[in-house]
PDB file of C-alpha atoms in Angstrom:
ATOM      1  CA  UNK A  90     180.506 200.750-116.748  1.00  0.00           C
ATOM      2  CA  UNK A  91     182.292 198.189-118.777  1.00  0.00           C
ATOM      3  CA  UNK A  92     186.503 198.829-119.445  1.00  0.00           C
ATOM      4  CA  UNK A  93     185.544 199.873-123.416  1.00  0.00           C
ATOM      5  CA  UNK A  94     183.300 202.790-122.394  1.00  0.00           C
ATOM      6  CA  UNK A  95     185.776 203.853-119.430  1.00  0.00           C
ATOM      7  CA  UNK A  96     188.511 203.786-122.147  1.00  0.00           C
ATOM      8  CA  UNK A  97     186.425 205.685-124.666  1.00  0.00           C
ATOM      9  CA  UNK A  98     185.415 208.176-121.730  1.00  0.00           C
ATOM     10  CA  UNK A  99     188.703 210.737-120.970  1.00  0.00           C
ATOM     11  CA  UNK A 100     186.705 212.008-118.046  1.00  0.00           C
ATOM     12  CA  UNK A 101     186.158 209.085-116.607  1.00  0.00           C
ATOM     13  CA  UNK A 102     190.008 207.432-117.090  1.00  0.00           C
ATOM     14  CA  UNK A 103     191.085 211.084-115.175  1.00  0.00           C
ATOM     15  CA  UNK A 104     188.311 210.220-112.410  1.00  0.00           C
ATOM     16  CA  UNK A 105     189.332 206.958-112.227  1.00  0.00           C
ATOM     17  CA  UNK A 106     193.325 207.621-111.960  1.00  0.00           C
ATOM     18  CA  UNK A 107     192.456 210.057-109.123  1.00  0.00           C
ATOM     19  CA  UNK A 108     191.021 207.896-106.815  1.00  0.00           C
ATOM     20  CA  UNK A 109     193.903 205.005-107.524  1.00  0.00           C
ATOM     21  CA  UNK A 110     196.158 208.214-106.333  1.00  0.00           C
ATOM     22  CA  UNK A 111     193.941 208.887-103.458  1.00  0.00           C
ATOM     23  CA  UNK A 112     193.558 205.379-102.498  1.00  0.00           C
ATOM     24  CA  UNK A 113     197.100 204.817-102.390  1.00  0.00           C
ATOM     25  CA  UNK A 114     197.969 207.472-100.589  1.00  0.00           C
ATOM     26  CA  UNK A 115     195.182 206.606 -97.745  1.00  0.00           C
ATOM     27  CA  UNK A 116     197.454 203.522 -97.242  1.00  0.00           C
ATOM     28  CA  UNK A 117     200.691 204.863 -97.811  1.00  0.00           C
ATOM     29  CA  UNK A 118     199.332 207.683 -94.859  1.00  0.00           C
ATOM     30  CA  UNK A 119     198.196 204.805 -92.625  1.00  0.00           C
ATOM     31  CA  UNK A 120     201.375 202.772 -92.635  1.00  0.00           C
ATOM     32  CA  UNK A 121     203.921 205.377 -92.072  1.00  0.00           C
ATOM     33  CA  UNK A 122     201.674 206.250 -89.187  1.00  0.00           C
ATOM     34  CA  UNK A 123     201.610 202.924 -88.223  1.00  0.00           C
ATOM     35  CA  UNK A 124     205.699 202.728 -88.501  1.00  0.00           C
ATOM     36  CA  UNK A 125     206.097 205.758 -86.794  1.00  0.00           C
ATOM     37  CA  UNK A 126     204.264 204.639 -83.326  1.00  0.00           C
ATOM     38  CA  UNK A 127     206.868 203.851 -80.736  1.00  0.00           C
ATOM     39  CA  UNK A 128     205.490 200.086 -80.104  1.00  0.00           C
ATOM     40  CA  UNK A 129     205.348 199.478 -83.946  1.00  0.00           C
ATOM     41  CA  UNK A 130     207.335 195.939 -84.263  1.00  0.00           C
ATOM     42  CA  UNK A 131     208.117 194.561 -88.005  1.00  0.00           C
ATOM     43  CA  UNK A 132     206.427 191.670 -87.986  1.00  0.00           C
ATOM     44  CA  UNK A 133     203.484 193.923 -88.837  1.00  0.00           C
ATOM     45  CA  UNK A 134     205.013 194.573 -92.340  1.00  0.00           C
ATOM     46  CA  UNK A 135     204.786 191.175 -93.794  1.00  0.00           C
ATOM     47  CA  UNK A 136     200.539 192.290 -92.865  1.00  0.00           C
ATOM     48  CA  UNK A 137     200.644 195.548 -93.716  1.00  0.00           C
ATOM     49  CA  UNK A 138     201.987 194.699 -97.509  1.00  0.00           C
ATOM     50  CA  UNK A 139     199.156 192.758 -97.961  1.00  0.00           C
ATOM     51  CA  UNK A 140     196.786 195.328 -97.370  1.00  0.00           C
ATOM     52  CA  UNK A 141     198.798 197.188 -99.837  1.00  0.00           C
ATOM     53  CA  UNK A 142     197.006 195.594-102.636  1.00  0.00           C
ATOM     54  CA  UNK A 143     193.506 196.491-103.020  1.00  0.00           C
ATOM     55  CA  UNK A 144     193.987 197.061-106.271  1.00  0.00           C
ATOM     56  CA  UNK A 145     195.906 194.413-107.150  1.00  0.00           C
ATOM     57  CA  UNK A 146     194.334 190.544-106.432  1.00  0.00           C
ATOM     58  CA  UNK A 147     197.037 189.064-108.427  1.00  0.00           C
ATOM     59  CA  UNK A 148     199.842 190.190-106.418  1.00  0.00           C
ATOM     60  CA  UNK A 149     198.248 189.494-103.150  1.00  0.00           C
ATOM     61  CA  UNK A 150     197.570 185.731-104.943  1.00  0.00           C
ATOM     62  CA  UNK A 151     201.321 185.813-105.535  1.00  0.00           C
ATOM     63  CA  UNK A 152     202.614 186.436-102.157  1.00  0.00           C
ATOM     64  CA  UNK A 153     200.110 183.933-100.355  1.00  0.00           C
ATOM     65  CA  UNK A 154     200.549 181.314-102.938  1.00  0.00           C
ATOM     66  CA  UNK A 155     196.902 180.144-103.087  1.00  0.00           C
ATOM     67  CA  UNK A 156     194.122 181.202-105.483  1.00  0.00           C
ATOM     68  CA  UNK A 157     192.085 183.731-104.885  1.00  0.00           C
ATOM     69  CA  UNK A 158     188.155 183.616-103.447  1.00  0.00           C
ATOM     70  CA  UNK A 159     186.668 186.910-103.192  1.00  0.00           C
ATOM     71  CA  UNK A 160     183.360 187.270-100.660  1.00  0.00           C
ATOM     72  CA  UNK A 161     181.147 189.816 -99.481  1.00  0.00           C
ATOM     73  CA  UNK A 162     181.272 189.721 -95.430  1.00  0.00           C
ATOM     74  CA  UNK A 163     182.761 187.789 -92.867  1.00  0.00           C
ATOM     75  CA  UNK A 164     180.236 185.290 -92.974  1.00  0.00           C
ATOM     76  CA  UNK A 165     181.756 183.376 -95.897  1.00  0.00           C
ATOM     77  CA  UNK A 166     183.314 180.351 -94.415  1.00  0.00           C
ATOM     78  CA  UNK A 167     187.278 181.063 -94.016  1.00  0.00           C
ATOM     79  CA  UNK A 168     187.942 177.418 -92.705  1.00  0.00           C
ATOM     80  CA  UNK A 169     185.692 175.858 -95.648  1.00  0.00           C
ATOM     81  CA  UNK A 170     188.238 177.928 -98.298  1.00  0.00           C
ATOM     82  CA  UNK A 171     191.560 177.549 -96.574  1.00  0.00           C
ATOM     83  CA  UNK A 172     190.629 173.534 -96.527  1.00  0.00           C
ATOM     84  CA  UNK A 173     190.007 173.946-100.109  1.00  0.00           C
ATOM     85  CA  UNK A 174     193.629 175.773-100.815  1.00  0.00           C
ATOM     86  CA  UNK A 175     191.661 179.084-101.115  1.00  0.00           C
ATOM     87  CA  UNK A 176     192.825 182.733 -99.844  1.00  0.00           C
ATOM     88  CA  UNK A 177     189.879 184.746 -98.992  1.00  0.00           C
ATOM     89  CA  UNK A 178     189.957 188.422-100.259  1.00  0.00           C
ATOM     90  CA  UNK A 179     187.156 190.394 -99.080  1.00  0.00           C
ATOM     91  CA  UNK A 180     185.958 192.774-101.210  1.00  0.00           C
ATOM     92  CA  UNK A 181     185.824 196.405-100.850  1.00  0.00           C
ATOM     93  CA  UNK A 182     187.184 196.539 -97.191  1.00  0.00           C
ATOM     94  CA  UNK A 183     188.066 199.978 -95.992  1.00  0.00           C
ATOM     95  CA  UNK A 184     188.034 201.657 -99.699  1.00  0.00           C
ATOM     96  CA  UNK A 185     185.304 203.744 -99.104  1.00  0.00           C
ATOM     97  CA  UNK A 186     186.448 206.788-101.841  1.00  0.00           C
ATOM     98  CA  UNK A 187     185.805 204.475-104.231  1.00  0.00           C
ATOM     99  CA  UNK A 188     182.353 204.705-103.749  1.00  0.00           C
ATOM    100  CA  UNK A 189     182.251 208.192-105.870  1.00  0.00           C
ATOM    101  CA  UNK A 190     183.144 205.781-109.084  1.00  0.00           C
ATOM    102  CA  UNK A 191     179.502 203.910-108.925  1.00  0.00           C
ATOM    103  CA  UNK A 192     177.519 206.536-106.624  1.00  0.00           C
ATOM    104  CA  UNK A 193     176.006 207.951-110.226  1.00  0.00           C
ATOM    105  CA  UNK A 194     174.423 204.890-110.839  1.00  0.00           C
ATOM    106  CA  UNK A 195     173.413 203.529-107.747  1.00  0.00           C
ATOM    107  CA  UNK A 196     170.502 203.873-105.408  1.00  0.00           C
ATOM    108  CA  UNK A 197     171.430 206.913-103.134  1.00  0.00           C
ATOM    109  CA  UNK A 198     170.478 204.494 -99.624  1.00  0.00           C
ATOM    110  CA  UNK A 199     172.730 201.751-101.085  1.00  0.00           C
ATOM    111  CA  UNK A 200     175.004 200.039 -98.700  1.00  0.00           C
ATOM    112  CA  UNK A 201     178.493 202.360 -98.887  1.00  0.00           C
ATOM    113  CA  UNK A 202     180.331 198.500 -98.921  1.00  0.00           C
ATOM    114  CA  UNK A 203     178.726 197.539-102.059  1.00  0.00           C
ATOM    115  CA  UNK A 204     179.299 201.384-103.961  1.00  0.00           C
ATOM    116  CA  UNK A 205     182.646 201.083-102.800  1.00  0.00           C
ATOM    117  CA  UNK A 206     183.146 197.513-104.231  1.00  0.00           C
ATOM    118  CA  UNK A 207     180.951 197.887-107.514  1.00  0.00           C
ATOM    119  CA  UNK A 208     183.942 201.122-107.842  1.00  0.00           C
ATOM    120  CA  UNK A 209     186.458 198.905-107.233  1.00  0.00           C
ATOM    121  CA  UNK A 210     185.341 196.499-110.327  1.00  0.00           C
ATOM    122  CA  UNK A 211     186.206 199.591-112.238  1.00  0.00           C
ATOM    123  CA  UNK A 212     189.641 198.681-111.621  1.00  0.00           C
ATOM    124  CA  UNK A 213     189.324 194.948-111.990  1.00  0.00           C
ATOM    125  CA  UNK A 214     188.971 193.851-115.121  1.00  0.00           C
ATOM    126  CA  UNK A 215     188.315 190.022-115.526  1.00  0.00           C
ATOM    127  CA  UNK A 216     190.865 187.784-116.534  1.00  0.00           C
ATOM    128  CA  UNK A 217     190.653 184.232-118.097  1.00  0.00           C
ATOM    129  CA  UNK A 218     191.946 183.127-114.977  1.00  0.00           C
ATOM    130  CA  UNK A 219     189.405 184.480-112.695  1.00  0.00           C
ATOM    131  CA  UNK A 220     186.628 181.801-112.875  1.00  0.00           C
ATOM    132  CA  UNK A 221     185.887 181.499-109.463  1.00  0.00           C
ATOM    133  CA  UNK A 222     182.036 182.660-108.895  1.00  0.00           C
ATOM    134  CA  UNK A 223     181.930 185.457-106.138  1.00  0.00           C
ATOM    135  CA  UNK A 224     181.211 183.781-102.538  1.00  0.00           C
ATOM    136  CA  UNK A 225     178.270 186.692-101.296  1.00  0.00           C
ATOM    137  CA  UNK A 226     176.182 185.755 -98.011  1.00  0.00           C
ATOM    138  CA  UNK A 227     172.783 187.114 -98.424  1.00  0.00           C
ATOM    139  CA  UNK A 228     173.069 189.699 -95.128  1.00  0.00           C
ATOM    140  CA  UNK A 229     171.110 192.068 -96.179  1.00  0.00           C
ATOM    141  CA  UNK A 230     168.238 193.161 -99.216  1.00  0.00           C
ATOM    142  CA  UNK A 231     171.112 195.341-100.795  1.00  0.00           C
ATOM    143  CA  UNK A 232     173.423 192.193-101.310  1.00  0.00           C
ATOM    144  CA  UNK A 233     170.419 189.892-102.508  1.00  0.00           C
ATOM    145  CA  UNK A 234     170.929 192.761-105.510  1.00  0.00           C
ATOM    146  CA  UNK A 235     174.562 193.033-105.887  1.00  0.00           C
ATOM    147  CA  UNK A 236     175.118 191.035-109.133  1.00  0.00           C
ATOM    148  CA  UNK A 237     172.180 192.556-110.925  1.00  0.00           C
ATOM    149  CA  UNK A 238     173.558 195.824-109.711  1.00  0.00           C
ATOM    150  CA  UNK A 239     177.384 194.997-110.374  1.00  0.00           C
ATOM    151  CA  UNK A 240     177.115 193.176-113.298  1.00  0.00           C
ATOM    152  CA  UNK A 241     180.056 191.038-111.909  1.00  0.00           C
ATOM    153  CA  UNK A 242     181.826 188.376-114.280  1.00  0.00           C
ATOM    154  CA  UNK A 243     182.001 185.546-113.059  1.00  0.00           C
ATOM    155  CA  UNK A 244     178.870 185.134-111.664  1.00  0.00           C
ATOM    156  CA  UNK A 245     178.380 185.190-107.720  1.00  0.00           C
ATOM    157  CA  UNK A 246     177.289 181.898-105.955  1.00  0.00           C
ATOM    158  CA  UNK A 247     174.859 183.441-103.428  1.00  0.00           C
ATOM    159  CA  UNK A 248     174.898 181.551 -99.604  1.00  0.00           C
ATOM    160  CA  UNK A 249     171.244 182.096 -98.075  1.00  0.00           C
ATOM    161  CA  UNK A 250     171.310 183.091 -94.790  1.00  0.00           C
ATOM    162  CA  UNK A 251     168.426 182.051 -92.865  1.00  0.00           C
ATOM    163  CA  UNK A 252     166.927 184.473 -90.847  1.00  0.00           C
ATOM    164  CA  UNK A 253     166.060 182.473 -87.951  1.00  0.00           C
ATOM    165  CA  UNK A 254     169.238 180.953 -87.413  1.00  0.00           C
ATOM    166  CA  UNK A 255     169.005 179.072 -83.775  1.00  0.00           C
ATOM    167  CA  UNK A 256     166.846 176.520 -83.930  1.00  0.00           C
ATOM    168  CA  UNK A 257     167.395 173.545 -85.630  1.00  0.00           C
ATOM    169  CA  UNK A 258     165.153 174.432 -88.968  1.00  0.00           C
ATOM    170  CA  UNK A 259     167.550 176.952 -90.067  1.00  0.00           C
ATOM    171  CA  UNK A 260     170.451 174.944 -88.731  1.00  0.00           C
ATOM    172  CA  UNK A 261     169.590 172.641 -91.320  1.00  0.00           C
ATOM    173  CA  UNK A 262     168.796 174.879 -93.779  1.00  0.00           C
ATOM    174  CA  UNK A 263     172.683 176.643 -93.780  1.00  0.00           C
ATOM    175  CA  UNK A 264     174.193 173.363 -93.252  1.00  0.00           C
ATOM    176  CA  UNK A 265     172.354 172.529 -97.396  1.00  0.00           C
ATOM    177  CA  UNK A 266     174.034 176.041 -97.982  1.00  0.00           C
ATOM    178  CA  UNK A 267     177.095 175.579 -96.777  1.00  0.00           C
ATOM    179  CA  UNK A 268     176.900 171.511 -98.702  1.00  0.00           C
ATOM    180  CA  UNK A 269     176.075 173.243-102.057  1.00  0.00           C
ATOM    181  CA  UNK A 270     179.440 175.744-101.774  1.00  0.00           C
ATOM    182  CA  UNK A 271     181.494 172.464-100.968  1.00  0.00           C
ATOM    183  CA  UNK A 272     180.177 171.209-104.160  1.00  0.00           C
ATOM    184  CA  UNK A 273     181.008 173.848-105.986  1.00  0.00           C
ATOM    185  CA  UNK A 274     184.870 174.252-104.405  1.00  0.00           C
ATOM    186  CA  UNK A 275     185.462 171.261-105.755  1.00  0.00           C
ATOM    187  CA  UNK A 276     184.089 171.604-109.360  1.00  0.00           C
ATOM    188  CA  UNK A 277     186.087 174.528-109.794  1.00  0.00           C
ATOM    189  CA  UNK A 278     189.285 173.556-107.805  1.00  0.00           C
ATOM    190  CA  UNK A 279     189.537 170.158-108.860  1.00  0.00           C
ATOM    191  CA  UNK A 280     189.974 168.868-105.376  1.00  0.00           C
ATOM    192  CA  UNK A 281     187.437 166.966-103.079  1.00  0.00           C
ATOM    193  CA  UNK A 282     187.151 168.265 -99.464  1.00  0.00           C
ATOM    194  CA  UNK A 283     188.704 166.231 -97.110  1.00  0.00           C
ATOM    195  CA  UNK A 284     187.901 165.748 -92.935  1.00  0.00           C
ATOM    196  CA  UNK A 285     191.412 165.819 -91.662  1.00  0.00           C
ATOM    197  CA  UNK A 286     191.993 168.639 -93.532  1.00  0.00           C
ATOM    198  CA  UNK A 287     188.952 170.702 -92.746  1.00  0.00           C
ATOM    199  CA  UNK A 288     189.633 170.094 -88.823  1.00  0.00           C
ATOM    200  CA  UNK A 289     192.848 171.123 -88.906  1.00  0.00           C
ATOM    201  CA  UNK A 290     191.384 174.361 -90.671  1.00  0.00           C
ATOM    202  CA  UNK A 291     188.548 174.669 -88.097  1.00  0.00           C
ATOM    203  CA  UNK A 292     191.086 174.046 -85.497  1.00  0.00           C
ATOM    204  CA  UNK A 293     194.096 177.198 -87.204  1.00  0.00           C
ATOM    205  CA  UNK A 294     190.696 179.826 -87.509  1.00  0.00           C
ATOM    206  CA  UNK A 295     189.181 179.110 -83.973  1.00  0.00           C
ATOM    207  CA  UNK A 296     192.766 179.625 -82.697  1.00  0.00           C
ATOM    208  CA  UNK A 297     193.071 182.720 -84.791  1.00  0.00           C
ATOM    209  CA  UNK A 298     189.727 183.930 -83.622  1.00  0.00           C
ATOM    210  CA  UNK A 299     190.663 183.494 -80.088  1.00  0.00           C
ATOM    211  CA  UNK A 300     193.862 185.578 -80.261  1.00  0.00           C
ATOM    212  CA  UNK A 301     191.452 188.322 -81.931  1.00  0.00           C
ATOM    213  CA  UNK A 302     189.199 188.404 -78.846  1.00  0.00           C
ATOM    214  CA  UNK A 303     192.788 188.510 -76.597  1.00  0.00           C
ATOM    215  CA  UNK A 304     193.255 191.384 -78.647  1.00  0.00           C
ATOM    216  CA  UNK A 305     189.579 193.279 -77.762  1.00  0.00           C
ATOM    217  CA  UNK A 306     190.269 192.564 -74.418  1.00  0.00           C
ATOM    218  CA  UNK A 307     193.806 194.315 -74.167  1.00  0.00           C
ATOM    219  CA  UNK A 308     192.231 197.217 -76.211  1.00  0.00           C
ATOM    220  CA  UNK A 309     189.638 197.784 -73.923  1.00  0.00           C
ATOM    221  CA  UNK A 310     192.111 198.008 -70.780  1.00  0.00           C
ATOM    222  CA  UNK A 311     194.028 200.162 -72.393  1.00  0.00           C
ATOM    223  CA  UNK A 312     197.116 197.906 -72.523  1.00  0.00           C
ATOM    224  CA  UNK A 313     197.406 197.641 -76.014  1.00  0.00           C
ATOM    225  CA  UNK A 314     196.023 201.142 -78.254  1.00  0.00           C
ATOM    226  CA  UNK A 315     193.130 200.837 -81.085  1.00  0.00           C
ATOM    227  CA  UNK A 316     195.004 201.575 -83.551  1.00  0.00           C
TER     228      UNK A 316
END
């Protein structure tokens, strides 16, 4: 549903003002929760205010001083867009009650990611800055579909994931993939891709990814709690 007919539609701007409500007081609940733990620490706010903005990329784009790539799962290649001066934002995440804005119109065994992030378009309307095609890996049949489903403006640049991924044919085949989004960085950033750069990059996420699994591991022995 396109911002004219929401506008037109007074149901439909009280449905959708409702679940901004709802959505922000989901977070608000979670981070006074969060701040009420005895082992909270405030170095957790500077995260949890980013989180804050689901609903608001250009604030988020603000406080992390890069532009904006958005991306369907955690497949999309973080080191590729932080060498390229991009912020990821990944669609969707954890905004599930958004999901009533598209569930009329979509499939009723659609994936509750997508309804929740074709619902979250509803709030998103595009701007003349937001050029930047939509990174999606193909993970599943339901994302192959998105954009047709979605509608989304800009367009998505779809990454094919191949489906036998260990041996060297479909090595190959996501390292064209993966060639074809580097082109595509730099049409739209400007900038070309450069090695030291990249490695560094590689280097910051592998490091990142490490402390992560540190994390797990503390979790699971009951040193450090889920939440």
């Amino acid at each position: 549903m396109n911002e004219i007919a929401v506008k037109s539609n007074p149901r439909r701007q009280r449905l959708l003002q409702r679940v901004r409500m709802e959505i922000h007081a989901e977070l608000e609940a979670a981070r006074l929760q969060l701040q009420q733990r005895a082992d909270y620490h405030p170095t957790w706010d500077y995260f949890l205010n980013l989180l804050m903005r689901p609903l608001a990329p250009d604030r988020l784009q603000a406080e992390v001083g890069r532009p904006l790539v958005k991306h369907l799962c955690n497949l999309a290649p973080y080191e590729l867009f932080h060498a390229m001066g991009l912020h990821p934002l990944r669609l969707g995440s954890g905004c599930f009650c958004v999901g009533r804005l598209s569930a009329s119109h979509s499939p009723v065994l659609m994936c509750p990611l997508l309804k929740a992030t074709m619902g979250l378009l509803q709030f998103q309307a595009p701007t003349q800055n937001d050029t930047m095609p939509w990174v999606v890996p193909t993970t599943c049949d339901w994302v192959v579909k998105f954009q047709e489903l979605a509608n989304t403006q800009p367009e998505a640049y779809f990454l094919e994931l191949p489906h036998l991924h260990r041996g060297e044919k479909g090595q190959q085949r996501w390292l064209e993939e993966i060639y074809g989004l580097v082109r595509l960085l730099e049409n739209q950033t400007g900038r070309k891709l450069n090695r030291k750069t990249l490695l560094s990059s590689v280097q910051i996420f592998m490091h990142a990814w490490k402390v992560f699994g540190r994390l797990i591991e503390l979790r699971r022995k009951r040193v450090l709690a889920g939440v």
